[in-house]
XYZ file of C-alpha atoms in Angstrom:
653
model
C 24.528 -27.667 -28.968
C 23.527 -30.239 -26.236
C 24.768 -27.556 -23.636
C 22.685 -24.870 -25.016
C 19.914 -26.976 -25.099
C 20.442 -27.866 -21.776
C 20.651 -24.234 -20.464
C 17.440 -23.454 -22.677
C 15.790 -26.254 -20.549
C 17.041 -24.720 -17.321
C 16.226 -20.994 -18.218
C 12.275 -22.157 -18.874
C 11.925 -23.394 -15.847
C 13.769 -20.538 -13.456
C 11.447 -18.360 -15.901
C 8.229 -19.850 -15.576
C 9.045 -20.641 -11.606
C 9.443 -16.763 -11.096
C 6.771 -15.775 -13.394
C 4.350 -18.256 -11.404
C 5.629 -16.537 -8.213
C 5.286 -12.974 -8.872
C 1.611 -13.556 -11.130
C -0.010 -16.261 -9.395
C 1.089 -16.057 -5.708
C 2.014 -12.277 -5.312
C 5.623 -12.991 -3.957
C 8.805 -11.788 -5.673
C 12.097 -14.545 -6.065
C 14.061 -12.568 -7.909
C 14.681 -9.168 -9.366
C 12.902 -7.699 -12.564
C 16.460 -7.017 -13.676
C 17.535 -10.347 -12.919
C 14.003 -11.626 -14.696
C 14.639 -9.427 -17.920
C 18.093 -10.516 -18.288
C 17.490 -14.644 -17.763
C 14.486 -13.906 -20.485
C 16.753 -12.323 -22.755
C 19.297 -14.958 -22.354
C 16.539 -17.592 -23.366
C 15.493 -15.642 -26.488
C 18.763 -15.355 -27.750
C 19.425 -18.789 -27.674
C 15.716 -20.255 -28.931
C 16.924 -17.943 -31.903
C 20.652 -19.278 -32.171
C 19.398 -22.970 -31.850
C 16.197 -22.726 -33.601
C 14.881 -25.255 -30.720
C 11.501 -23.898 -28.978
C 10.137 -26.273 -26.024
C 6.223 -26.155 -25.287
C 5.943 -24.093 -22.531
C 8.313 -21.780 -22.798
C 7.707 -18.086 -21.244
C 8.396 -16.717 -24.826
C 5.679 -18.980 -26.621
C 3.069 -18.598 -23.552
C 1.005 -15.416 -23.128
C 0.251 -15.417 -19.580
C -0.756 -17.780 -17.155
C -4.197 -20.174 -16.862
C -7.279 -18.395 -14.923
C -7.964 -19.116 -11.335
C -10.818 -17.585 -10.557
C -14.628 -18.889 -10.153
C -15.593 -15.729 -12.668
C -17.141 -17.151 -15.902
C -14.690 -17.452 -18.534
C -14.974 -16.550 -22.476
C -12.643 -16.929 -25.014
C -11.329 -13.907 -27.082
C -12.518 -13.511 -30.624
C -9.050 -12.849 -31.354
C -6.035 -13.687 -29.242
C -4.375 -10.824 -26.988
C -0.459 -10.816 -27.540
C 1.928 -9.618 -25.359
C 4.283 -7.108 -27.099
C 7.912 -7.332 -28.210
C 10.299 -5.293 -26.196
C 13.782 -3.269 -26.294
C 15.835 -1.271 -24.038
C 17.201 0.319 -26.975
C 16.047 3.909 -28.067
C 18.144 3.167 -31.524
C 15.753 0.070 -31.868
C 13.047 1.702 -31.544
C 13.643 4.832 -34.289
C 14.759 1.463 -36.668
C 11.328 0.056 -35.996
C 9.655 3.261 -36.292
C 11.695 3.694 -39.718
C 9.724 6.549 -41.882
C 6.937 6.260 -40.067
C 4.630 8.368 -37.847
C 4.389 6.647 -34.348
C 1.829 7.339 -31.356
C 4.649 7.058 -28.160
C 2.284 6.030 -24.577
C 2.902 4.728 -21.376
C 2.812 1.173 -21.112
C 0.795 1.209 -17.897
C 0.985 -1.390 -14.806
C -2.115 -2.961 -13.855
C -4.537 -5.334 -15.644
C -5.734 -5.319 -19.563
C -9.550 -5.514 -20.135
C -11.905 -5.724 -23.292
C -15.104 -4.026 -23.156
C -17.734 -4.148 -25.749
C -20.734 -1.596 -26.199
C -23.782 -2.638 -28.048
C -26.470 0.033 -29.210
C -24.401 2.958 -27.039
C -24.559 0.650 -23.738
C -21.941 -1.517 -21.792
C -22.524 -4.729 -22.593
C -19.298 -7.167 -21.699
C -16.085 -6.985 -20.190
C -13.177 -9.679 -20.195
C -10.071 -9.692 -18.866
C -6.971 -10.502 -20.826
C -6.680 -13.797 -18.834
C -4.079 -15.937 -20.700
C -4.354 -14.398 -24.080
C -6.817 -17.035 -25.733
C -9.385 -16.941 -22.567
C -10.159 -14.032 -20.273
C -12.570 -13.796 -17.197
C -15.698 -12.003 -17.854
C -16.078 -9.278 -15.000
C -18.597 -6.916 -16.662
C -20.661 -6.143 -13.089
C -16.986 -5.311 -11.679
C -16.273 -2.817 -14.888
C -19.664 -1.132 -14.949
C -18.424 0.546 -11.323
C -14.796 1.730 -12.592
C -14.484 5.361 -11.525
C -14.355 6.767 -15.267
C -16.071 3.919 -17.488
C -18.739 5.599 -19.481
C -21.893 2.873 -18.765
C -23.638 4.494 -22.421
C -21.775 6.276 -24.843
C -23.489 7.975 -28.438
C -22.119 5.653 -30.739
C -24.288 2.864 -31.158
C -22.724 0.166 -32.851
C -20.818 -2.264 -32.019
C -17.468 -1.076 -30.098
C -14.590 -3.268 -28.935
C -11.845 -1.329 -27.405
C -8.900 -2.684 -25.246
C -7.533 -0.963 -22.474
C -5.625 -1.072 -18.909
C -7.476 -1.085 -15.486
C -5.297 0.131 -12.693
C -5.410 1.544 -9.403
C -3.296 5.272 -9.099
C -0.639 5.213 -6.759
C -2.557 7.874 -4.430
C -5.272 5.933 -3.966
C -3.029 2.846 -3.391
C -1.544 4.555 -0.409
C -5.051 5.844 0.559
C -6.464 2.484 0.541
C -2.983 0.730 2.334
C -3.395 3.705 5.098
C -7.132 2.416 5.530
C -5.493 -0.929 6.778
C -4.453 -0.639 10.444
C -2.891 -4.264 9.826
C 0.723 -3.567 8.161
C 1.322 -7.295 7.522
C -2.418 -6.814 5.432
C -1.291 -4.017 3.088
C -0.937 -4.211 -0.378
C 2.536 -4.810 -2.165
C 2.216 -2.648 -5.089
C -1.091 -1.201 -7.283
C -0.803 -3.850 -10.008
C -1.741 -6.217 -7.496
C -4.394 -4.386 -5.920
C -5.911 -3.925 -9.072
C -5.920 -7.301 -9.903
C -7.663 -8.256 -7.163
C -10.334 -5.306 -7.428
C -11.028 -6.205 -10.834
C -11.298 -9.544 -10.378
C -13.531 -9.526 -7.326
C -16.906 -11.326 -7.170
C -18.424 -8.614 -5.203
C -18.477 -5.598 -7.327
C -19.550 -3.693 -4.207
C -15.823 -3.873 -2.973
C -14.426 -3.188 -6.735
C -16.346 0.515 -6.403
C -14.485 1.325 -3.255
C -10.989 0.451 -5.001
C -11.358 3.608 -7.610
C -10.171 1.540 -10.140
C -9.531 3.771 -13.318
C -9.554 2.112 -16.729
C -7.406 3.771 -19.599
C -8.343 3.022 -23.280
C -5.245 2.174 -25.514
C -6.528 0.237 -28.563
C -9.400 0.277 -31.020
C -10.141 -3.323 -32.100
C -13.700 -2.543 -33.639
C -16.283 0.275 -34.271
C -18.066 -0.422 -37.556
C -19.057 2.566 -39.867
C -16.797 5.017 -38.276
C -14.261 6.628 -40.538
C -10.949 6.987 -39.034
C -8.932 7.872 -41.927
C -6.668 4.961 -41.659
C -5.256 6.765 -38.099
C -4.932 5.255 -34.873
C -4.420 9.082 -33.448
C -7.863 9.546 -34.833
C -9.025 6.630 -33.001
C -7.600 7.676 -29.706
C -9.479 11.131 -30.276
C -13.071 9.689 -31.157
C -12.802 7.588 -27.986
C -11.919 10.681 -25.828
C -14.832 12.163 -27.881
C -16.997 8.990 -26.512
C -16.346 9.983 -22.958
C -13.076 7.041 -22.297
C -9.724 8.177 -20.903
C -6.902 7.091 -23.053
C -3.134 6.810 -22.323
C -1.124 9.674 -22.488
C 0.557 9.917 -26.179
C 2.573 11.722 -28.209
C 3.126 11.732 -31.768
C 6.508 10.634 -32.531
C 8.714 10.464 -36.028
C 12.039 8.741 -35.811
C 13.783 12.354 -35.562
C 11.252 13.467 -32.707
C 11.744 10.016 -30.729
C 14.364 10.532 -28.359
C 13.151 13.857 -27.178
C 9.668 12.006 -26.504
C 10.986 9.178 -24.860
C 13.081 11.619 -22.284
C 10.280 13.680 -21.706
C 8.095 10.483 -20.347
C 11.195 9.414 -18.271
C 11.176 13.046 -16.490
C 7.892 12.459 -15.657
C 8.152 8.742 -14.432
C 8.321 9.699 -10.486
C 5.379 12.492 -10.694
C 3.255 10.244 -12.826
C -0.021 8.986 -10.546
C -0.603 5.864 -12.823
C 1.412 3.176 -12.592
C 4.090 2.155 -15.310
C 6.572 -0.129 -16.479
C 7.609 1.087 -19.862
C 6.352 2.790 -22.692
C 4.394 1.245 -26.080
C 5.017 2.838 -29.539
C 2.264 1.910 -32.079
C 2.457 2.985 -35.756
C -0.405 5.572 -36.743
C -1.293 4.006 -39.839
C -3.641 1.205 -39.023
C -3.304 -0.385 -42.858
C 0.195 -0.155 -42.474
C 0.304 -1.644 -39.099
C -2.173 -4.333 -39.815
C -0.315 -5.466 -43.255
C 2.572 -6.422 -41.324
C 0.845 -9.685 -39.150
C 1.952 -11.187 -36.082
C 4.366 -13.762 -34.907
C 3.249 -16.581 -32.748
C 3.158 -14.363 -29.347
C 3.722 -10.577 -30.640
C 1.837 -8.240 -32.744
C 3.964 -6.311 -35.303
C 2.165 -3.031 -35.148
C 3.437 -1.829 -31.598
C 6.552 -2.678 -29.580
C 7.314 -2.099 -26.234
C 9.830 0.158 -24.443
C 11.517 -0.887 -21.450
C 13.511 1.958 -19.560
C 17.564 1.184 -19.767
C 18.514 1.055 -16.213
C 21.119 2.964 -15.185
C 23.471 1.352 -13.320
C 25.924 2.158 -11.217
C 28.664 0.050 -9.292
C 29.173 0.710 -5.305
C 30.601 -1.235 -2.703
C 28.410 -3.541 -0.262
C 28.735 -1.707 3.677
C 26.504 -4.149 5.765
C 23.349 -5.817 5.646
C 21.079 -4.220 8.066
C 18.217 -6.898 9.067
C 14.917 -5.154 10.112
C 12.399 -6.829 12.447
C 8.396 -6.880 11.808
C 5.570 -7.757 13.715
C 5.350 -11.059 12.142
C 8.667 -12.085 13.462
C 9.916 -11.566 9.923
C 13.542 -9.868 9.858
C 14.017 -8.745 6.465
C 17.696 -8.051 5.062
C 18.294 -4.689 3.608
C 21.652 -3.876 1.754
C 23.531 -0.667 2.673
C 26.229 0.497 0.391
C 28.309 3.369 -0.457
C 25.772 6.161 -1.874
C 25.626 6.640 -5.827
C 23.839 9.051 -7.906
C 20.875 6.968 -9.640
C 18.450 8.538 -11.535
C 18.883 11.907 -10.263
C 18.789 11.016 -6.471
C 21.551 9.562 -4.345
C 20.722 5.975 -3.044
C 22.674 4.019 -0.074
C 19.992 1.443 0.500
C 18.120 -1.580 -1.060
C 15.613 -4.089 -0.013
C 17.014 -7.899 -0.421
C 14.092 -9.391 0.341
C 15.204 -12.890 1.977
C 18.154 -15.109 2.475
C 17.123 -17.331 -0.733
C 17.639 -13.569 -2.563
C 21.142 -13.338 -0.714
C 22.407 -17.017 -1.010
C 21.428 -16.392 -4.879
C 23.535 -13.441 -5.252
C 26.504 -14.883 -2.832
C 25.986 -11.437 -1.063
C 28.801 -10.389 1.682
C 29.992 -7.442 2.924
C 32.641 -5.665 1.117
C 31.467 -7.373 -2.096
C 31.227 -5.093 -5.276
C 27.729 -4.756 -6.512
C 25.896 -3.457 -9.146
C 22.580 -1.212 -8.147
C 19.866 0.204 -10.180
C 16.149 1.556 -9.970
C 13.521 -0.781 -10.990
C 11.061 1.292 -12.984
C 12.991 4.107 -12.135
C 11.839 4.516 -9.037
C 12.975 1.298 -6.145
C 16.494 0.676 -5.942
C 17.421 -2.817 -6.259
C 20.525 -4.846 -6.887
C 21.379 -5.851 -10.220
C 24.434 -8.344 -9.267
C 27.033 -9.134 -7.159
C 30.455 -8.839 -8.783
C 32.760 -10.552 -6.191
C 30.444 -12.629 -4.809
C 32.229 -13.599 -1.274
C 29.185 -15.554 -0.198
C 26.445 -14.916 2.649
C 28.017 -14.847 6.292
C 26.893 -13.383 9.635
C 23.253 -13.981 9.508
C 22.318 -12.811 13.281
C 21.238 -15.353 15.561
C 19.779 -12.926 17.730
C 17.263 -10.582 16.626
C 18.364 -6.695 16.502
C 15.552 -5.492 18.182
C 14.839 -7.732 21.245
C 18.000 -9.550 21.529
C 15.562 -13.233 21.533
C 16.879 -16.271 19.168
C 16.377 -16.131 15.958
C 15.929 -18.983 13.436
C 15.637 -19.629 9.443
C 12.470 -21.111 8.101
C 12.051 -22.753 4.467
C 8.738 -21.724 3.398
C 7.585 -22.609 -0.162
C 11.273 -22.958 -1.111
C 12.098 -19.581 0.544
C 14.391 -19.250 2.981
C 13.594 -16.098 5.737
C 14.711 -15.201 9.216
C 12.797 -15.015 12.026
C 12.759 -13.900 15.798
C 11.218 -16.473 17.908
C 10.626 -14.168 21.074
C 6.758 -13.694 21.499
C 7.323 -10.420 23.510
C 9.703 -8.797 20.913
C 8.816 -4.990 20.579
C 8.406 -5.480 16.991
C 5.762 -7.732 17.344
C 4.057 -5.387 19.556
C 3.435 -2.724 16.606
C 0.080 -1.883 17.906
C 0.476 -1.077 21.214
C 2.546 1.750 20.007
C 0.553 3.017 17.407
C -2.119 3.295 20.183
C 0.464 5.442 21.988
C 1.058 7.273 18.929
C -2.432 7.883 17.761
C -5.018 11.081 18.215
C -6.914 10.771 20.880
C -3.896 9.484 23.206
C -0.494 11.218 22.371
C -1.160 12.296 18.902
C 2.327 12.332 17.328
C 1.281 13.559 13.892
C 3.393 11.554 11.608
C 4.216 8.349 13.690
C 1.800 5.855 11.836
C 2.013 2.165 12.325
C 3.976 1.923 9.033
C 6.690 4.202 9.986
C 6.687 2.333 13.484
C 7.140 -0.843 12.048
C 10.353 0.488 10.238
C 11.520 2.635 13.422
C 10.574 -0.572 15.762
C 12.766 -2.834 12.960
C 15.610 -0.251 13.050
C 16.097 -0.507 16.769
C 15.288 3.236 17.086
C 12.169 2.337 19.401
C 12.343 0.162 22.336
C 9.792 1.529 24.687
C 7.416 4.679 24.477
C 10.361 7.085 25.827
C 12.463 6.030 22.833
C 9.802 7.994 20.801
C 10.690 11.371 22.131
C 14.705 10.425 20.878
C 14.121 10.483 17.603
C 17.081 12.624 17.332
C 19.527 10.138 18.402
C 18.807 8.156 15.011
C 18.733 11.662 12.926
C 21.121 10.165 9.984
C 19.478 6.775 9.860
C 16.180 8.342 9.384
C 16.866 10.846 6.866
C 18.619 8.160 4.248
C 15.154 5.915 5.001
C 12.541 5.064 2.323
C 10.049 7.884 2.062
C 12.194 10.187 4.287
C 13.946 13.174 4.412
C 15.436 16.012 6.250
C 12.242 17.787 6.315
C 10.271 14.667 7.417
C 12.681 13.961 9.950
C 12.011 17.905 11.348
C 8.553 17.528 11.187
C 8.483 13.948 13.162
C 10.594 15.694 15.865
C 8.741 18.499 16.130
C 5.367 16.472 16.503
C 6.907 14.745 19.187
C 7.874 17.672 21.075
C 4.346 18.921 20.878
C 3.062 15.596 21.744
C 5.330 15.617 25.149
C 3.185 18.631 26.463
C -0.249 15.930 26.808
C -3.165 15.492 29.680
C -3.097 12.798 31.967
C -6.330 11.275 30.489
C -4.463 10.940 26.796
C -1.838 9.673 28.601
C -3.608 6.685 30.781
C -5.344 5.912 27.575
C -1.826 5.702 25.805
C -0.896 3.227 27.810
C -2.845 0.347 26.184
C -4.314 -1.267 29.528
C -6.798 -3.670 28.198
C -10.098 -2.538 28.163
C -9.365 1.051 29.516
C -10.488 3.443 26.788
C -10.759 7.046 26.722
C -14.073 7.380 28.759
C -13.115 4.896 31.227
C -9.026 6.714 31.432
C -11.071 10.236 32.264
C -13.497 8.959 34.609
C -10.455 7.492 36.490
C -8.581 10.578 36.044
C -11.275 12.488 37.573
C -12.364 10.317 40.123
C -8.715 10.143 41.316
C -8.255 14.189 41.020
C -5.849 13.845 38.437
C -3.168 12.460 40.894
C -1.484 9.422 38.581
C 0.177 8.370 41.672
C -2.873 7.354 43.752
C -4.056 5.675 40.424
C -1.310 3.355 39.739
C -1.191 2.312 43.279
C -4.927 2.169 43.991
C -6.257 -1.123 44.932
C -8.660 -3.245 43.247
C -11.762 -2.221 45.772
C -10.840 1.435 45.259
C -10.950 1.221 41.297
C -14.225 -0.392 41.106
C -15.682 2.670 43.302
C -15.194 4.350 39.523
C -18.480 4.900 37.407
C -17.944 2.807 34.797
C -14.764 0.165 36.364
C -15.784 -3.272 36.845
C -14.017 -6.362 38.112
C -12.568 -7.031 34.758
C -10.849 -3.555 34.217
C -10.120 -3.165 37.660
C -7.935 -6.521 37.726
C -6.365 -5.538 34.241
C -5.317 -2.189 35.973
C -3.847 -3.502 38.835
C -2.076 -6.344 37.054
C -0.625 -3.746 34.857
C 0.993 -1.885 37.550
C 1.870 -5.009 39.653
C 4.305 -5.501 37.092
C 8.120 -4.045 38.158
C 9.071 -3.710 33.778
C 5.568 -1.595 33.283
C 6.283 0.426 35.941
C 9.965 1.068 34.860
C 8.556 2.052 31.262
C 5.893 4.282 32.548
C 8.846 6.024 34.815
C 11.080 6.632 32.404
C 8.099 7.749 30.152
C 7.076 10.176 32.547
C 10.332 12.329 32.563
C 9.845 13.028 28.839
C 6.139 14.286 29.511
C 4.639 17.382 30.719
C 1.368 16.713 32.248
C -1.184 19.651 32.001
C -2.935 20.557 34.929
C -6.820 19.640 34.754
C -9.217 22.499 36.050
C -11.275 20.662 38.669
C -14.346 22.832 39.592
C -16.775 21.327 41.533
C -19.443 23.592 40.969
C -19.680 23.015 36.682
C -20.130 19.596 36.869
C -23.590 19.525 36.339
C -24.020 16.680 34.442
C -21.945 14.352 37.143
C -23.411 10.761 37.696
C -25.473 10.822 34.404
C -24.692 8.568 31.219
C -25.526 9.603 27.901
C -26.162 7.707 24.760
C -25.707 9.705 21.273
C -26.935 8.639 17.929
C -27.945 9.919 14.689
C -26.393 13.415 13.164
C -25.778 16.464 15.002
C -26.483 20.014 14.206
C -24.774 22.430 16.673
C -21.484 20.862 17.102
C -18.894 19.453 14.784
C -19.447 16.041 15.276
C -20.496 13.768 17.936
C -17.263 13.569 19.686
C -17.185 17.553 20.089
C -20.689 16.701 22.004
C -19.167 14.013 23.691
C -16.157 16.112 24.943
C -18.861 18.790 26.241
C -20.639 16.098 28.288
C -17.320 14.701 29.921
C -16.309 18.333 30.509
C -19.688 18.919 32.846
C -19.088 15.652 34.528
C -20.828 13.114 32.575
C -20.430 9.959 30.797
C -21.011 9.138 26.968
C -21.521 5.706 26.211
C -22.193 3.474 23.287
C -25.265 1.645 24.088
C -28.428 1.889 25.613
C -28.855 -0.074 29.112
C -30.675 0.458 32.159
C -27.515 2.652 33.434
C -28.613 5.252 30.895
C -29.660 8.260 31.896
C -30.253 9.868 28.563
C -30.248 9.093 24.718
C -29.728 11.874 22.565
C -30.966 12.064 19.024
C -32.462 15.007 16.962
C -34.577 12.106 15.601
C -36.584 11.574 18.801
C -39.624 9.981 17.165
C -37.755 7.734 14.727
C -37.800 3.643 15.216
C -33.864 3.120 15.354
C -33.246 0.133 17.622
C -31.879 2.832 20.165
C -34.842 4.614 20.329
C -37.218 1.522 20.607
C -34.457 0.037 23.574
C -34.591 3.636 25.374
C -38.463 3.724 25.330
C -38.670 -0.365 26.158
C -36.468 0.829 29.353
C -38.276 4.162 30.023
C -35.183 6.513 29.402
C -35.992 9.837 28.312
C -34.975 10.766 24.677
C -33.740 14.421 24.307
C -33.078 16.497 20.995
C -29.897 18.667 21.082
C -32.186 21.621 21.764
C -33.447 19.476 24.758
C -29.949 18.821 26.108
C -28.568 22.206 25.617
C -31.740 23.942 27.436
C -31.390 21.013 30.448
C -27.680 22.268 30.520
C -28.362 25.912 30.797
C -30.814 25.205 33.723
C -28.518 22.910 35.597
């Protein structure tokens, strides 16, 4: 008995630490599979011994709110749901009742209150007893009605979520890979609890109603389904549900399972709710769970396999992540051979060594994870050098988590931005080679310098096996690299990322040196400063870059991969030579301002962003406006042209 009580205390500590790390600190110290297994063990021990301690995660619902938002107590506690992974247990629970089976969405639960047909209050679930008031934020959710036809008091619960498609869009807009969000749930939690609802509005948060708490004076014929249908008529989106009985339950669960991968709304299981309102309410509740509903977690399909090796993948922060590569197995209808192990601490908890027999599964039927290590030979061969640059590594202990880092400040993995610039639209324009993809490839050792981007065929087998890739993605990428290898000299010069040399300066340099790259790279500081727009600082940056033997070697190897298109030099068609233009406001005769800028540059002119004494003309269709640029131009006596004026001037030149 004492041994079991000791184990209960230990489980409470471990589970609470993992929960705090996951929910409050956005870090993961164990897999979902491990967490569920430990939780189930604790429930069984508490039931067997009859001993339940204060602080047990089986009794506490959520964590204390840590925010500057106002707090408010819920009228009735918001409880967690009891759960099962067994369809037979679901069927037994439902009995001869009709049920509603719906997604268990993975976001943040919110309670909305309407008075007189107007949204008056929104409160998060918080710790189940006290939530945070987020009314201003709820008013800018993408699909929450501010006013409804019903004028009585309405209280309903639902899940605020960020869809996978919006999550990916938001992350793509964040250029710093390390600053990107880990999953839609974390992003949603932060978005819903913003102090500035302008940020919330930009995140496209959606609300899906899943429970009607109160609607005085409305007859729902004792049916939860009728409540859902009524809520839809009021303008709310509800969870997707299916009517089920004990006979149809298994088929409905299977249909949801097949839809998981294509579902744009994040979910981590299903919820089964009695349709009969009175029957469900008559069952009451336990200290933690209501008895009118139950959660279903997917029974993970587990396969046994052999760990082939640990792949160490470096990132821009210097962090080197371990990835388990194992003999391929079929999971949830797809072939899987890789799973992230996250850090050395998790490797050590699994005692993970090459050749071990491991079991693997897909968390929420999507993300490959290691469930257990059956042979536990122990962690060994943690690399002493970085797989990307060969620099020394070190193990760091941060908040109790051991991670591996590269100590070389010049590691290529830390130079993601320079590679991303080279592949960007205005440089070589290698479509599909995003910053996130570059981080994966550089971390895996596929790319060490620019020329390697044109030899991804050397790593075909590894690329097609990577998460998010396949044969088609690989083919698209190599085709994009082949297309990008035929380029122009200004694009190349800009893509080298020499400090301060933007695309406009690259074009000016190329024109001045008549597109002779050899002459450009060997030019003296004095020769460079003869170029319009190249001053002392930029000339120093250029000469310093090409004074470095390593840089010249990188450029020489790159040139062997490229075909530089010959630029047409027509001295007679340079009517804007020596002129500097600033473009502001909207344009009418061009697709955008970049297209107008390209025309100016093709005629020998230069386009800049700020009005200075060196500006020849300001182009603004609203010539009479009081914009700051118009005011500055007038102060300096610089003519302001409309597009029409500019085009007429061009015709006359």
